[in-house]
mmCIF file of N, CA and C in Angstrom:
data_model
loop_
_atom_site.group_PDB
_atom_site.id
_atom_site.type_symbol
_atom_site.label_atom_id
_atom_site.label_comp_id
_atom_site.label_asym_id
_atom_site.label_seq_id
_atom_site.Cartn_x
_atom_site.Cartn_y
_atom_site.Cartn_z
ATOM 1 N N MET V 134 24.243 -3.388 -3.074
ATOM 2 C CA MET V 134 23.868 -2.144 -3.730
ATOM 3 C C MET V 134 23.396 -2.455 -5.143
ATOM 4 N N LEU V 135 22.290 -1.870 -5.527
ATOM 5 C CA LEU V 135 21.750 -2.063 -6.865
ATOM 6 C C LEU V 135 22.466 -1.170 -7.873
ATOM 7 N N ASN V 136 22.667 -1.702 -9.079
ATOM 8 C CA ASN V 136 23.235 -0.864 -10.129
ATOM 9 C C ASN V 136 22.103 -0.101 -10.827
ATOM 10 N N GLU V 137 22.446 0.751 -11.781
ATOM 11 C CA GLU V 137 21.453 1.597 -12.441
ATOM 12 C C GLU V 137 20.370 0.784 -13.157
ATOM 13 N N LYS V 138 20.749 -0.303 -13.811
ATOM 14 C CA LYS V 138 19.771 -1.136 -14.520
ATOM 15 C C LYS V 138 18.797 -1.770 -13.528
ATOM 16 N N GLU V 139 19.307 -2.252 -12.404
ATOM 17 C CA GLU V 139 18.443 -2.852 -11.385
ATOM 18 C C GLU V 139 17.475 -1.817 -10.809
ATOM 19 N N ILE V 140 17.954 -0.605 -10.615
ATOM 20 C CA ILE V 140 17.096 0.474 -10.126
ATOM 21 C C ILE V 140 16.003 0.775 -11.139
ATOM 22 N N GLN V 141 16.378 0.842 -12.406
ATOM 23 C CA GLN V 141 15.410 1.099 -13.467
ATOM 24 C C GLN V 141 14.333 0.011 -13.510
ATOM 25 N N ILE V 142 14.744 -1.227 -13.381
ATOM 26 C CA ILE V 142 13.788 -2.345 -13.380
ATOM 27 C C ILE V 142 12.855 -2.241 -12.175
ATOM 28 N N LYS V 143 13.396 -1.948 -11.002
ATOM 29 C CA LYS V 143 12.567 -1.797 -9.796
ATOM 30 C C LYS V 143 11.550 -0.674 -9.976
ATOM 31 N N GLU V 144 11.959 0.424 -10.592
ATOM 32 C CA GLU V 144 11.044 1.541 -10.826
ATOM 33 C C GLU V 144 9.924 1.131 -11.781
ATOM 34 N N ARG V 145 10.259 0.350 -12.805
ATOM 35 C CA ARG V 145 9.248 -0.105 -13.763
ATOM 36 C C ARG V 145 8.274 -1.081 -13.113
ATOM 37 N N ILE V 146 8.784 -1.962 -12.288
ATOM 38 C CA ILE V 146 7.912 -2.886 -11.553
ATOM 39 C C ILE V 146 6.957 -2.091 -10.676
ATOM 40 N N GLN V 147 7.491 -1.091 -9.985
ATOM 41 C CA GLN V 147 6.655 -0.281 -9.102
ATOM 42 C C GLN V 147 5.591 0.465 -9.892
ATOM 43 N N GLU V 148 5.936 0.963 -11.065
ATOM 44 C CA GLU V 148 4.961 1.658 -11.913
ATOM 45 C C GLU V 148 3.774 0.743 -12.220
ATOM 46 N N ARG V 149 4.062 -0.505 -12.567
ATOM 47 C CA ARG V 149 2.988 -1.455 -12.864
ATOM 48 C C ARG V 149 2.130 -1.721 -11.627
ATOM 49 N N TYR V 150 2.772 -1.877 -10.473
ATOM 50 C CA TYR V 150 2.003 -2.104 -9.247
ATOM 51 C C TYR V 150 1.180 -0.878 -8.862
ATOM 52 N N ASP V 151 1.712 0.306 -9.077
ATOM 53 C CA ASP V 151 0.961 1.528 -8.749
ATOM 54 C C ASP V 151 -0.305 1.640 -9.594
ATOM 55 N N ILE V 152 -0.175 1.347 -10.886
ATOM 56 C CA ILE V 152 -1.340 1.384 -11.771
ATOM 57 C C ILE V 152 -2.350 0.324 -11.332
ATOM 58 N N THR V 153 -1.855 -0.875 -11.080
ATOM 59 C CA THR V 153 -2.739 -1.970 -10.670
ATOM 60 C C THR V 153 -3.433 -1.640 -9.353
ATOM 61 N N GLU V 154 -2.708 -1.010 -8.437
ATOM 62 C CA GLU V 154 -3.289 -0.662 -7.137
ATOM 63 C C GLU V 154 -4.501 0.254 -7.285
ATOM 64 N N GLN V 155 -4.413 1.235 -8.174
ATOM 65 C CA GLN V 155 -5.538 2.151 -8.377
ATOM 66 C C GLN V 155 -6.773 1.407 -8.878
ATOM 67 N N ILE V 156 -6.561 0.503 -9.820
ATOM 68 C CA ILE V 156 -7.679 -0.241 -10.400
ATOM 69 C C ILE V 156 -8.194 -1.283 -9.399
ATOM 70 N N TYR V 157 -7.266 -1.900 -8.663
ATOM 71 C CA TYR V 157 -7.620 -2.866 -7.610
ATOM 72 C C TYR V 157 -8.483 -2.183 -6.547
ATOM 73 N N SER V 158 -8.078 -1.003 -6.116
ATOM 74 C CA SER V 158 -8.834 -0.279 -5.086
ATOM 75 C C SER V 158 -10.233 0.065 -5.577
ATOM 76 N N ALA V 159 -10.342 0.454 -6.835
ATOM 77 C CA ALA V 159 -11.654 0.783 -7.402
ATOM 78 C C ALA V 159 -12.553 -0.447 -7.438
ATOM 79 N N TRP V 160 -11.970 -1.604 -7.666
ATOM 80 C CA TRP V 160 -12.739 -2.852 -7.769
ATOM 81 C C TRP V 160 -13.558 -3.110 -6.505
ATOM 82 N N PHE V 161 -13.030 -2.719 -5.362
ATOM 83 C CA PHE V 161 -13.692 -3.008 -4.081
ATOM 84 C C PHE V 161 -14.558 -1.849 -3.606
ATOM 85 N N THR V 162 -15.055 -1.060 -4.544
ATOM 86 C CA THR V 162 -15.995 0.014 -4.228
ATOM 87 C C THR V 162 -17.336 -0.337 -4.849
ATOM 88 N N GLU V 163 -18.292 0.563 -4.721
ATOM 89 C CA GLU V 163 -19.611 0.325 -5.303
ATOM 90 C C GLU V 163 -19.552 0.247 -6.821
ATOM 91 N N ASN V 164 -18.622 0.967 -7.433
ATOM 92 C CA ASN V 164 -18.484 0.964 -8.882
ATOM 93 C C ASN V 164 -17.111 0.409 -9.244
ATOM 94 N N PRO V 165 -17.008 -0.889 -9.513
ATOM 95 C CA PRO V 165 -15.710 -1.517 -9.732
ATOM 96 C C PRO V 165 -15.039 -1.180 -11.064
ATOM 97 N N THR V 166 -15.716 -0.420 -11.911
ATOM 98 C CA THR V 166 -15.138 -0.035 -13.191
ATOM 99 C C THR V 166 -14.793 1.442 -13.163
ATOM 100 N N MET V 167 -13.572 1.752 -13.570
ATOM 101 C CA MET V 167 -13.141 3.146 -13.656
ATOM 102 C C MET V 167 -13.438 3.649 -15.069
ATOM 103 N N LEU V 168 -14.087 4.794 -15.173
ATOM 104 C CA LEU V 168 -14.321 5.427 -16.462
ATOM 105 C C LEU V 168 -13.321 6.564 -16.606
ATOM 106 N N LEU V 169 -12.479 6.456 -17.641
ATOM 107 C CA LEU V 169 -11.404 7.422 -17.814
ATOM 108 C C LEU V 169 -11.338 7.901 -19.254
ATOM 109 N N PRO V 170 -10.943 9.155 -19.451
ATOM 110 C CA PRO V 170 -10.683 9.600 -20.820
ATOM 111 C C PRO V 170 -9.543 8.760 -21.402
ATOM 112 N N LYS V 171 -9.657 8.374 -22.662
ATOM 113 C CA LYS V 171 -8.619 7.565 -23.297
ATOM 114 C C LYS V 171 -7.244 8.186 -23.124
ATOM 115 N N SER V 172 -7.162 9.486 -23.326
ATOM 116 C CA SER V 172 -5.858 10.165 -23.250
ATOM 117 C C SER V 172 -5.252 10.069 -21.853
ATOM 118 N N ARG V 173 -6.069 10.104 -20.826
ATOM 119 C CA ARG V 173 -5.559 9.987 -19.449
ATOM 120 C C ARG V 173 -5.141 8.556 -19.133
ATOM 121 N N PHE V 174 -5.906 7.584 -19.634
ATOM 122 C CA PHE V 174 -5.586 6.189 -19.347
ATOM 123 C C PHE V 174 -4.336 5.734 -20.093
ATOM 124 N N TYR V 175 -4.294 5.938 -21.395
ATOM 125 C CA TYR V 175 -3.179 5.402 -22.183
ATOM 126 C C TYR V 175 -1.900 6.225 -22.066
ATOM 127 N N GLN V 176 -1.994 7.511 -21.824
ATOM 128 C CA GLN V 176 -0.843 8.389 -21.577
ATOM 129 C C GLN V 176 0.328 8.125 -22.524
ATOM 130 N N LYS V 177 0.057 8.223 -23.804
ATOM 131 C CA LYS V 177 1.089 7.936 -24.800
ATOM 132 C C LYS V 177 2.270 8.900 -24.735
ATOM 133 N N GLU V 178 2.071 10.064 -24.141
ATOM 134 C CA GLU V 178 3.183 11.009 -24.014
ATOM 135 C C GLU V 178 4.184 10.579 -22.934
ATOM 136 N N ASN V 179 3.776 9.696 -22.046
ATOM 137 C CA ASN V 179 4.661 9.162 -21.016
ATOM 138 C C ASN V 179 4.941 7.695 -21.371
ATOM 139 N N ILE V 180 6.022 7.459 -22.083
ATOM 140 C CA ILE V 180 6.293 6.133 -22.639
ATOM 141 C C ILE V 180 6.412 5.055 -21.564
ATOM 142 N N GLU V 181 6.996 5.369 -20.417
ATOM 143 C CA GLU V 181 7.123 4.377 -19.336
ATOM 144 C C GLU V 181 5.750 3.932 -18.842
ATOM 145 N N LYS V 182 4.864 4.891 -18.604
ATOM 146 C CA LYS V 182 3.517 4.560 -18.123
ATOM 147 C C LYS V 182 2.728 3.847 -19.220
ATOM 148 N N TYR V 183 2.878 4.297 -20.447
ATOM 149 C CA TYR V 183 2.185 3.658 -21.574
ATOM 150 C C TYR V 183 2.599 2.200 -21.708
ATOM 151 N N ARG V 184 3.894 1.931 -21.599
ATOM 152 C CA ARG V 184 4.377 0.548 -21.689
ATOM 153 C C ARG V 184 3.887 -0.283 -20.500
ATOM 154 N N ALA V 185 3.824 0.318 -19.323
ATOM 155 C CA ALA V 185 3.325 -0.401 -18.143
ATOM 156 C C ALA V 185 1.858 -0.795 -18.334
ATOM 157 N N ILE V 186 1.063 0.130 -18.860
ATOM 158 C CA ILE V 186 -0.351 -0.159 -19.108
ATOM 159 C C ILE V 186 -0.486 -1.231 -20.178
ATOM 160 N N SER V 187 0.310 -1.131 -21.238
ATOM 161 C CA SER V 187 0.282 -2.145 -22.302
ATOM 162 C C SER V 187 0.621 -3.516 -21.741
ATOM 163 N N TYR V 188 1.626 -3.569 -20.862
ATOM 164 C CA TYR V 188 2.010 -4.837 -20.222
ATOM 165 C C TYR V 188 0.839 -5.428 -19.438
ATOM 166 N N LEU V 189 0.194 -4.604 -18.625
ATOM 167 C CA LEU V 189 -0.918 -5.080 -17.799
ATOM 168 C C LEU V 189 -2.085 -5.561 -18.652
ATOM 169 N N LEU V 190 -2.343 -4.864 -19.751
ATOM 170 C CA LEU V 190 -3.390 -5.293 -20.675
ATOM 171 C C LEU V 190 -3.015 -6.604 -21.357
ATOM 172 N N ASP V 191 -1.782 -6.682 -21.854
ATOM 173 C CA ASP V 191 -1.319 -7.887 -22.557
ATOM 174 C C ASP V 191 -1.312 -9.122 -21.654
ATOM 175 N N ARG V 192 -0.969 -8.934 -20.403
ATOM 176 C CA ARG V 192 -0.945 -10.059 -19.460
ATOM 177 C C ARG V 192 -2.351 -10.458 -18.997
ATOM 178 N N GLY V 193 -3.322 -9.622 -19.293
ATOM 179 C CA GLY V 193 -4.692 -9.920 -18.880
ATOM 180 C C GLY V 193 -4.980 -9.537 -17.441
ATOM 181 N N TYR V 194 -4.147 -8.677 -16.857
ATOM 182 C CA TYR V 194 -4.360 -8.251 -15.477
ATOM 183 C C TYR V 194 -5.424 -7.163 -15.375
ATOM 184 N N ILE V 195 -5.563 -6.385 -16.433
ATOM 185 C CA ILE V 195 -6.606 -5.362 -16.498
ATOM 186 C C ILE V 195 -7.266 -5.444 -17.870
ATOM 187 N N VAL V 196 -8.471 -4.865 -17.949
ATOM 188 C CA VAL V 196 -9.216 -4.816 -19.202
ATOM 189 C C VAL V 196 -9.668 -3.379 -19.404
ATOM 190 N N ALA V 197 -9.511 -2.883 -20.629
ATOM 191 C CA ALA V 197 -9.992 -1.549 -20.985
ATOM 192 C C ALA V 197 -10.871 -1.690 -22.221
ATOM 193 N N GLN V 198 -12.111 -1.234 -22.100
ATOM 194 C CA GLN V 198 -13.051 -1.333 -23.213
ATOM 195 C C GLN V 198 -13.651 0.034 -23.496
ATOM 196 N N PRO V 199 -13.902 0.317 -24.777
ATOM 197 C CA PRO V 199 -14.543 1.588 -25.118
ATOM 198 C C PRO V 199 -15.936 1.665 -24.491
ATOM 199 N N VAL V 200 -16.316 2.866 -24.127
ATOM 200 C CA VAL V 200 -17.639 3.095 -23.554
ATOM 201 C C VAL V 200 -18.604 3.376 -24.698
ATOM 202 N N GLU V 201 -19.705 2.666 -24.685
ATOM 203 C CA GLU V 201 -20.711 2.848 -25.724
ATOM 204 C C GLU V 201 -21.199 4.293 -25.740
ATOM 205 N N ASN V 202 -21.303 4.868 -26.907
ATOM 206 C CA ASN V 202 -21.765 6.245 -27.125
ATOM 207 C C ASN V 202 -20.795 7.307 -26.621
ATOM 208 N N ASP V 203 -19.574 6.912 -26.248
ATOM 209 C CA ASP V 203 -18.561 7.890 -25.825
ATOM 210 C C ASP V 203 -17.192 7.377 -26.249
ATOM 211 N N PRO V 204 -16.809 7.601 -27.494
ATOM 212 C CA PRO V 204 -15.564 7.031 -28.022
ATOM 213 C C PRO V 204 -14.288 7.561 -27.365
ATOM 214 N N GLU V 205 -14.383 8.619 -26.616
ATOM 215 C CA GLU V 205 -13.199 9.180 -25.962
ATOM 216 C C GLU V 205 -13.000 8.671 -24.540
ATOM 217 N N THR V 206 -13.859 7.747 -24.101
ATOM 218 C CA THR V 206 -13.797 7.218 -22.735
ATOM 219 C C THR V 206 -13.614 5.701 -22.770
ATOM 220 N N VAL V 207 -12.824 5.196 -21.819
ATOM 221 C CA VAL V 207 -12.662 3.749 -21.673
ATOM 222 C C VAL V 207 -13.108 3.327 -20.276
ATOM 223 N N ALA V 208 -13.652 2.119 -20.213
ATOM 224 C CA ALA V 208 -14.027 1.507 -18.937
ATOM 225 C C ALA V 208 -12.914 0.533 -18.577
ATOM 226 N N VAL V 209 -12.294 0.755 -17.433
ATOM 227 C CA VAL V 209 -11.136 -0.037 -17.016
ATOM 228 C C VAL V 209 -11.491 -0.808 -15.750
ATOM 229 N N THR V 210 -11.146 -2.088 -15.754
ATOM 230 C CA THR V 210 -11.395 -2.927 -14.580
ATOM 231 C C THR V 210 -10.259 -3.940 -14.437
ATOM 232 N N ILE V 211 -10.158 -4.484 -13.256
ATOM 233 C CA ILE V 211 -9.129 -5.486 -12.982
ATOM 234 C C ILE V 211 -9.740 -6.873 -13.177
ATOM 235 N N THR V 212 -8.927 -7.826 -13.576
ATOM 236 C CA THR V 212 -9.376 -9.206 -13.770
ATOM 237 C C THR V 212 -9.022 -10.029 -12.523
ATOM 238 N N PRO V 213 -9.561 -11.246 -12.411
ATOM 239 C CA PRO V 213 -9.151 -12.101 -11.295
ATOM 240 C C PRO V 213 -7.630 -12.331 -11.274
ATOM 241 N N ASP V 214 -7.024 -12.507 -12.439
ATOM 242 C CA ASP V 214 -5.560 -12.661 -12.480
ATOM 243 C C ASP V 214 -4.867 -11.394 -11.994
ATOM 244 N N GLY V 215 -5.443 -10.241 -12.314
ATOM 245 C CA GLY V 215 -4.877 -8.974 -11.861
ATOM 246 C C GLY V 215 -4.965 -8.819 -10.351
ATOM 247 N N ILE V 216 -6.077 -9.263 -9.788
ATOM 248 C CA ILE V 216 -6.228 -9.222 -8.330
ATOM 249 C C ILE V 216 -5.163 -10.100 -7.678
ATOM 250 N N ASP V 217 -4.995 -11.306 -8.202
ATOM 251 C CA ASP V 217 -3.974 -12.212 -7.665
ATOM 252 C C ASP V 217 -2.572 -11.615 -7.819
ATOM 253 N N TYR V 218 -2.271 -11.043 -8.986
ATOM 254 C CA TYR V 218 -0.969 -10.409 -9.258
ATOM 255 C C TYR V 218 -0.685 -9.324 -8.220
ATOM 256 N N TYR V 219 -1.675 -8.459 -7.997
ATOM 257 C CA TYR V 219 -1.465 -7.367 -7.054
ATOM 258 C C TYR V 219 -1.326 -7.872 -5.620
ATOM 259 N N GLU V 220 -2.248 -8.734 -5.205
ATOM 260 C CA GLU V 220 -2.213 -9.195 -3.808
ATOM 261 C C GLU V 220 -0.954 -9.990 -3.506
ATOM 262 N N GLN V 221 -0.567 -10.884 -4.399
ATOM 263 C CA GLN V 221 0.645 -11.671 -4.163
ATOM 264 C C GLN V 221 1.880 -10.776 -4.170
ATOM 265 N N GLY V 222 1.927 -9.840 -5.088
ATOM 266 C CA GLY V 222 3.058 -8.910 -5.124
ATOM 267 C C GLY V 222 3.139 -8.066 -3.863
ATOM 268 N N TYR V 223 1.996 -7.630 -3.392
ATOM 269 C CA TYR V 223 1.966 -6.822 -2.185
ATOM 270 C C TYR V 223 2.393 -7.636 -0.974
ATOM 271 N N LEU V 224 1.844 -8.835 -0.853
ATOM 272 C CA LEU V 224 2.131 -9.660 0.316
ATOM 273 C C LEU V 224 3.561 -10.194 0.341
ATOM 274 N N ASN V 225 4.151 -10.473 -0.823
ATOM 275 C CA ASN V 225 5.514 -11.002 -0.818
ATOM 276 C C ASN V 225 6.586 -9.926 -1.013
ATOM 277 N N GLY V 226 6.161 -8.651 -1.052
ATOM 278 C CA GLY V 226 7.123 -7.558 -1.096
ATOM 279 C C GLY V 226 7.550 -7.108 -2.479
ATOM 280 N N LYS V 227 7.092 -7.761 -3.535
ATOM 281 C CA LYS V 227 7.474 -7.346 -4.882
ATOM 282 C C LYS V 227 6.914 -5.983 -5.245
ATOM 283 N N ALA V 228 5.851 -5.575 -4.591
ATOM 284 C CA ALA V 228 5.225 -4.289 -4.880
ATOM 285 C C ALA V 228 5.958 -3.136 -4.208
ATOM 286 N N ASN V 229 7.084 -3.412 -3.598
ATOM 287 C CA ASN V 229 7.837 -2.371 -2.897
ATOM 288 C C ASN V 229 9.072 -1.930 -3.660
ATOM 289 N N GLY V 230 9.081 -2.113 -4.957
ATOM 290 C CA GLY V 230 10.252 -1.763 -5.760
ATOM 291 C C GLY V 230 10.699 -0.334 -5.584
ATOM 292 N N PHE V 231 9.768 0.617 -5.651
ATOM 293 C CA PHE V 231 10.142 2.021 -5.582
ATOM 294 C C PHE V 231 10.650 2.398 -4.199
ATOM 295 N N GLN V 232 10.054 1.832 -3.154
ATOM 296 C CA GLN V 232 10.527 2.140 -1.812
ATOM 297 C C GLN V 232 11.986 1.723 -1.660
ATOM 298 N N ILE V 233 12.338 0.572 -2.216
ATOM 299 C CA ILE V 233 13.724 0.102 -2.152
ATOM 300 C C ILE V 233 14.635 1.046 -2.913
ATOM 301 N N VAL V 234 14.198 1.473 -4.083
ATOM 302 C CA VAL V 234 14.992 2.408 -4.898
ATOM 303 C C VAL V 234 15.182 3.705 -4.152
ATOM 304 N N GLU V 235 14.136 4.241 -3.553
ATOM 305 C CA GLU V 235 14.234 5.503 -2.814
ATOM 306 C C GLU V 235 15.206 5.370 -1.632
ATOM 307 N N GLU V 236 15.151 4.255 -0.925
ATOM 308 C CA GLU V 236 16.073 4.059 0.190
ATOM 309 C C GLU V 236 17.519 4.081 -0.289
ATOM 310 N N ILE V 237 17.783 3.434 -1.410
ATOM 311 C CA ILE V 237 19.140 3.407 -1.956
ATOM 312 C C ILE V 237 19.565 4.795 -2.405
ATOM 313 N N LYS V 238 18.688 5.505 -3.100
ATOM 314 C CA LYS V 238 19.015 6.854 -3.581
ATOM 315 C C LYS V 238 19.272 7.798 -2.396
ATOM 316 N N ASN V 239 18.524 7.632 -1.306
ATOM 317 C CA ASN V 239 18.687 8.500 -0.144
ATOM 318 C C ASN V 239 19.965 8.225 0.634
ATOM 319 N N THR V 240 20.559 7.052 0.447
ATOM 320 C CA THR V 240 21.807 6.746 1.158
ATOM 321 C C THR V 240 23.027 7.201 0.386
ATOM 322 N N LYS V 241 22.829 7.663 -0.840
ATOM 323 C CA LYS V 241 23.971 8.120 -1.659
ATOM 324 C C LYS V 241 24.382 9.510 -1.287
#
């Protein structure tokens, strides 16, 4: 049984994978760059999501650049390291943190 700290860590890991999954999925479409309003991407009002995005940027898994002539929009894309991070996490089960947490919470 996981304790509260372990559950919190699993939820944070899942948050990072969920964000990466959205950008990863966009990469394999006709337009591999997501154009998002800065406020929607950075989500400073949601500290957990903001920290997850900061982590992904700092690790070099994703890149966010200002859009020329539109200072309120960022172009977000995944890097080769980000693709590897997501695929390896998905294939080895690390991307299933939240599912594990939900199963534990549902058995209580």
